[in-house]
Short mmCIF file of C-alpha atoms in Angstrom, two decimals:
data_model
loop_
_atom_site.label_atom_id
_atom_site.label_comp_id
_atom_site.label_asym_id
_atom_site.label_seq_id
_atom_site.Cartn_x
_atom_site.Cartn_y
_atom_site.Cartn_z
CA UNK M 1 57.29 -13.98 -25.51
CA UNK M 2 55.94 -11.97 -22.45
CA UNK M 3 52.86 -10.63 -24.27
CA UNK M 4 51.47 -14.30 -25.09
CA UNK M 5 52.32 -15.38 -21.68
CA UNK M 6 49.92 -12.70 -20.78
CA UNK M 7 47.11 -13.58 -23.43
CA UNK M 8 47.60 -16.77 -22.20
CA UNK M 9 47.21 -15.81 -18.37
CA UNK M 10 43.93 -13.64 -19.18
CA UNK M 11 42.19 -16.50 -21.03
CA UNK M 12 42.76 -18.66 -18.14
CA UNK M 13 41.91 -16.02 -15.60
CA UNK M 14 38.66 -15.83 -17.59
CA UNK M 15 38.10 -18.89 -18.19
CA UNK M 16 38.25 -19.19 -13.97
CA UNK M 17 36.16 -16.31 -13.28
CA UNK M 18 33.44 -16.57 -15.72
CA UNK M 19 33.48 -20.56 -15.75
CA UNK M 20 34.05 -21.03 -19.15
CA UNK M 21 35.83 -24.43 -19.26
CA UNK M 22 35.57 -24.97 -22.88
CA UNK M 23 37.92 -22.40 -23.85
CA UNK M 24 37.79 -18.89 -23.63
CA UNK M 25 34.35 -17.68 -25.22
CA UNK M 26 35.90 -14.02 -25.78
CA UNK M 27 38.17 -13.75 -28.47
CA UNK M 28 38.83 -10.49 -28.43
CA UNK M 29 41.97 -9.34 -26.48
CA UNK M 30 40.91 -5.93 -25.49
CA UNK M 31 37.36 -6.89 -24.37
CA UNK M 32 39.07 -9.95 -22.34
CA UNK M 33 41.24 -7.70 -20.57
CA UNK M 34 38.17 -5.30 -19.73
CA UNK M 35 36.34 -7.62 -18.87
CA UNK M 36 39.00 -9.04 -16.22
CA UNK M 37 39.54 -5.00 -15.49
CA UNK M 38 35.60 -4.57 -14.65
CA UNK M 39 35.79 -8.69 -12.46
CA UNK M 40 38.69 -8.96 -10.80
CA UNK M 41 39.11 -7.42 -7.46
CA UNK M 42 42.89 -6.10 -7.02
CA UNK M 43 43.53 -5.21 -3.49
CA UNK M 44 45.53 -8.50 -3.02
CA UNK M 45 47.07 -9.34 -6.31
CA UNK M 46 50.87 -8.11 -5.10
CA UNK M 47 50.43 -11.14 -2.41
CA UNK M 48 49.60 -13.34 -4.82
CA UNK M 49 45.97 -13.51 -4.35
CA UNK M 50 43.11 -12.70 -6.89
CA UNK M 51 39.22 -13.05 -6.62
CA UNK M 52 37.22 -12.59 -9.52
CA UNK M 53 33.20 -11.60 -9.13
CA UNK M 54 30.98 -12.31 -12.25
CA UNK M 55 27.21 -12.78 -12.00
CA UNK M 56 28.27 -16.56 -12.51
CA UNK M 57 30.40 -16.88 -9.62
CA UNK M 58 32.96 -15.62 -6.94
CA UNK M 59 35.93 -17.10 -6.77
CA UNK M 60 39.64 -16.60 -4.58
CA UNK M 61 42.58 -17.71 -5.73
CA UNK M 62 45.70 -17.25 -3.70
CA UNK M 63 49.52 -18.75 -4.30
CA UNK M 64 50.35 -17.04 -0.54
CA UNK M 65 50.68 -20.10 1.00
CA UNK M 66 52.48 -19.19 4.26
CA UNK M 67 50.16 -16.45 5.33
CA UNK M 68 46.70 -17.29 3.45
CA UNK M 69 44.64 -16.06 6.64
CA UNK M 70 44.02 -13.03 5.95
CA UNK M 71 41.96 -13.73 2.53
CA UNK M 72 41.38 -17.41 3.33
CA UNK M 73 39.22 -16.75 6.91
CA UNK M 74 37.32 -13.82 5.72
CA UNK M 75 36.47 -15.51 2.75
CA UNK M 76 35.33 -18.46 4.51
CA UNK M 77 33.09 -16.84 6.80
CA UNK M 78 32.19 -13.26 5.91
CA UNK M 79 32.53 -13.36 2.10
CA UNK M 80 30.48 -16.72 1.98
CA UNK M 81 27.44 -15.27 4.12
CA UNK M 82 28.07 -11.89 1.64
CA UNK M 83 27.13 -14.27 -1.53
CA UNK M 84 24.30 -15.81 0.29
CA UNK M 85 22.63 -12.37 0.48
CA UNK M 86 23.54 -11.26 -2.31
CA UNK M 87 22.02 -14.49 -4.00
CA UNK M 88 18.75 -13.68 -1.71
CA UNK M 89 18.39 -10.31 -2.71
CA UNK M 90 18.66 -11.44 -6.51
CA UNK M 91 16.09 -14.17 -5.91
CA UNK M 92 13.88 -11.92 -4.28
CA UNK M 93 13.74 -9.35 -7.30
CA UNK M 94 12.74 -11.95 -9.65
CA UNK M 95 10.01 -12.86 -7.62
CA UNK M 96 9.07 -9.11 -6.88
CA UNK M 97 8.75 -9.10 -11.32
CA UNK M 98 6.39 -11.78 -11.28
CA UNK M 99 4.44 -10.18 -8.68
CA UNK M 100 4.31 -6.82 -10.45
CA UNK M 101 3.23 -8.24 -13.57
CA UNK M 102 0.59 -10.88 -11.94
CA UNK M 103 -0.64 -7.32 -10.19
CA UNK M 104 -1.20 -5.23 -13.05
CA UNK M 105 -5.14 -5.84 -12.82
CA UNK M 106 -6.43 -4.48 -9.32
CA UNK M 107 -5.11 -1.24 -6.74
CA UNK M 108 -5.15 -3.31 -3.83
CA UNK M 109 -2.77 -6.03 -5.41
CA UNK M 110 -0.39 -3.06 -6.41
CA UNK M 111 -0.02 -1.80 -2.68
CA UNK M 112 0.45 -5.39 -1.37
CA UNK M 113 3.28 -5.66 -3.63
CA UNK M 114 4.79 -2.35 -2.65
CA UNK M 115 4.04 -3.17 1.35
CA UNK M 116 6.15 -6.40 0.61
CA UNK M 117 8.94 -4.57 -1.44
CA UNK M 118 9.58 -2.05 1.57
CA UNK M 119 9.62 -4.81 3.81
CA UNK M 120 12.19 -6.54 1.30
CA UNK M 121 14.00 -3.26 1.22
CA UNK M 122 14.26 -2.83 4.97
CA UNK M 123 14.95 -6.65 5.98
CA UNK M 124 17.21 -7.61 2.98
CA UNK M 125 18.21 -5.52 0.45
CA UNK M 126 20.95 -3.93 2.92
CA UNK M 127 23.35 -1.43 1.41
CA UNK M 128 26.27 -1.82 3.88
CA UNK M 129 26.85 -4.97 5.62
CA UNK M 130 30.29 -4.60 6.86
CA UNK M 131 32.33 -1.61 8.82
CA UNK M 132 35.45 -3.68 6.90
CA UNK M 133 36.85 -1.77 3.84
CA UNK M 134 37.60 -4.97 2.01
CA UNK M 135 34.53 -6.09 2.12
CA UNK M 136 32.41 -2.82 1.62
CA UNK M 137 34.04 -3.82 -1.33
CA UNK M 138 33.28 -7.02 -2.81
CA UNK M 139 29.54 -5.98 -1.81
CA UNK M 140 29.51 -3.26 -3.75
CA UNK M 141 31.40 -5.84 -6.63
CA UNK M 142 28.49 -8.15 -6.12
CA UNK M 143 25.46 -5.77 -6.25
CA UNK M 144 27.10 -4.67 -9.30
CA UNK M 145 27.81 -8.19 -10.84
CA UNK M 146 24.18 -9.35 -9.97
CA UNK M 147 22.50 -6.65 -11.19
CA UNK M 148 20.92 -5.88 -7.87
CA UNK M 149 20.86 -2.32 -8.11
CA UNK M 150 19.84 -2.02 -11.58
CA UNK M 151 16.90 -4.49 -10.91
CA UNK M 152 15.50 -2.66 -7.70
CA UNK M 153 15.69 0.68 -9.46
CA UNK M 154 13.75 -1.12 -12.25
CA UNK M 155 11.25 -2.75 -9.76
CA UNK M 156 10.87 0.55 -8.00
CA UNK M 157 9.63 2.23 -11.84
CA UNK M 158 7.25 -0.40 -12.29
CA UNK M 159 5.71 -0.16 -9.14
CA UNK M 160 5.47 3.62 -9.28
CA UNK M 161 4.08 3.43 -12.94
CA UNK M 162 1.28 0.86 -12.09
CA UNK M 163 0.29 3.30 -9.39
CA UNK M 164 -0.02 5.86 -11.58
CA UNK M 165 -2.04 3.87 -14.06
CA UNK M 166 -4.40 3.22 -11.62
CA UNK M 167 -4.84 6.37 -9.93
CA UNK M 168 -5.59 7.68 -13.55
CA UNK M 169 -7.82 4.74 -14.34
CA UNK M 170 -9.22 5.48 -11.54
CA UNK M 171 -9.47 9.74 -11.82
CA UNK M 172 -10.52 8.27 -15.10
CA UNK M 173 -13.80 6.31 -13.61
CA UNK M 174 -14.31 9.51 -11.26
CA UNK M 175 -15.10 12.22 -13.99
CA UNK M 176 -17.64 10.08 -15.64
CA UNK M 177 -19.15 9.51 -12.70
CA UNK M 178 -19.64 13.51 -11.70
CA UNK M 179 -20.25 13.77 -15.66
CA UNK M 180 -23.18 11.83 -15.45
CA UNK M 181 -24.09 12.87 -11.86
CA UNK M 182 -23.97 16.25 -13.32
CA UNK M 183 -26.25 15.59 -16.05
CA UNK M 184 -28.61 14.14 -13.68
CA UNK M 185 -28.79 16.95 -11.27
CA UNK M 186 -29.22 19.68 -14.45
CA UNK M 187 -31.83 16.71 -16.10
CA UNK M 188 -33.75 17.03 -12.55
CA UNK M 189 -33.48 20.61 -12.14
CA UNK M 190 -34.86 21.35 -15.84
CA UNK M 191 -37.89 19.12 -14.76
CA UNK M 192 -38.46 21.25 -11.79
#
């Protein structure tokens, strides 16, 4: 029967692609087949060639075995370094929560950790890294599959909102000091 040939393709094509080797973990045929919808990238699946991007892995898979170049190579070189950042710029967000939460006590800690993000922004966290189509691509996949956009947006808020609490602390700290500077001068001037 065609449609359990298909069931039985998606549970393996998950099953690849998320690296769930104990049997497939989703049960449920319409959120399997999103799923593999939302992770597998199609451009080459009419030659026989399918690569599937989770926040687990990246994986190609081609039965083109005359002509395997043209994902093989690109994969091999390009793709590879793509994960490697991608993996970086992942790594580097974790570590940029720690910081903001380790610098929640003093100003000077806050604007170290925002000097460090721009750098991080500027150095690593790249938005295009190739002029090729296909892999503009998979990028995009990846920053998408790790998160990477969500986090930095996330990292950007916090950084923003600890400035703010400590420019209000700080505002804060500033009125009672004219308060009581205030007092003084009137308590000085009623003496006079």
């Amino acid at each position: 029967k065609a449609s359990d040939a298909a069931d039985n393709l998606a549970k393996q094509l998950y099953e690849l692609i998320f690296i769930d080797g104990n049997g497939t973990s989703c049960l449920n045929r319409q959120m399997l087949r999103d799923l593999l919808d939302d992770h597998i990238y199609a451009r080459w699946l009419e030659y026989g060639t399918i690569t599937g991007i989770t926040e687990y892995s990246m994986i190609t898979a081609t039965t083109a075995l005359e002509e395997p170049a043209y994902t093989a190579t690109p994969f091999l070189t390009e793709y590879i370094e793509m994960i490697f950042l991608a993996i970086a710029q992942r790594a580097s967000l974790l570590v940029f929560e720690r910081l903001i939460s380790d610098s929640a006590q003093g100003k000077q800690k806050i604007i170290d950790v925002q000097q460090k993000y721009i750098q991080f922004q500027s150095q690593l966290l790249l938005q295009e890294i190739t002029p090729e189509q296909q892999g503009i691509e998979l990028y995009d996949e990846l920053l998408e599959s790790l998160f990477i956009e969500k986090e930095s947006a996330q990292i950007e808020n916090q950084i923003a909102a600890l400035f703010d609490r400590k420019n209000y602390e700080n505002d804060k700290n500033e009125s009672w000091i004219l308060f009581i500077l205030a007092i003084l001068g009137v308590a000085e001037a009623v003496e006079i």
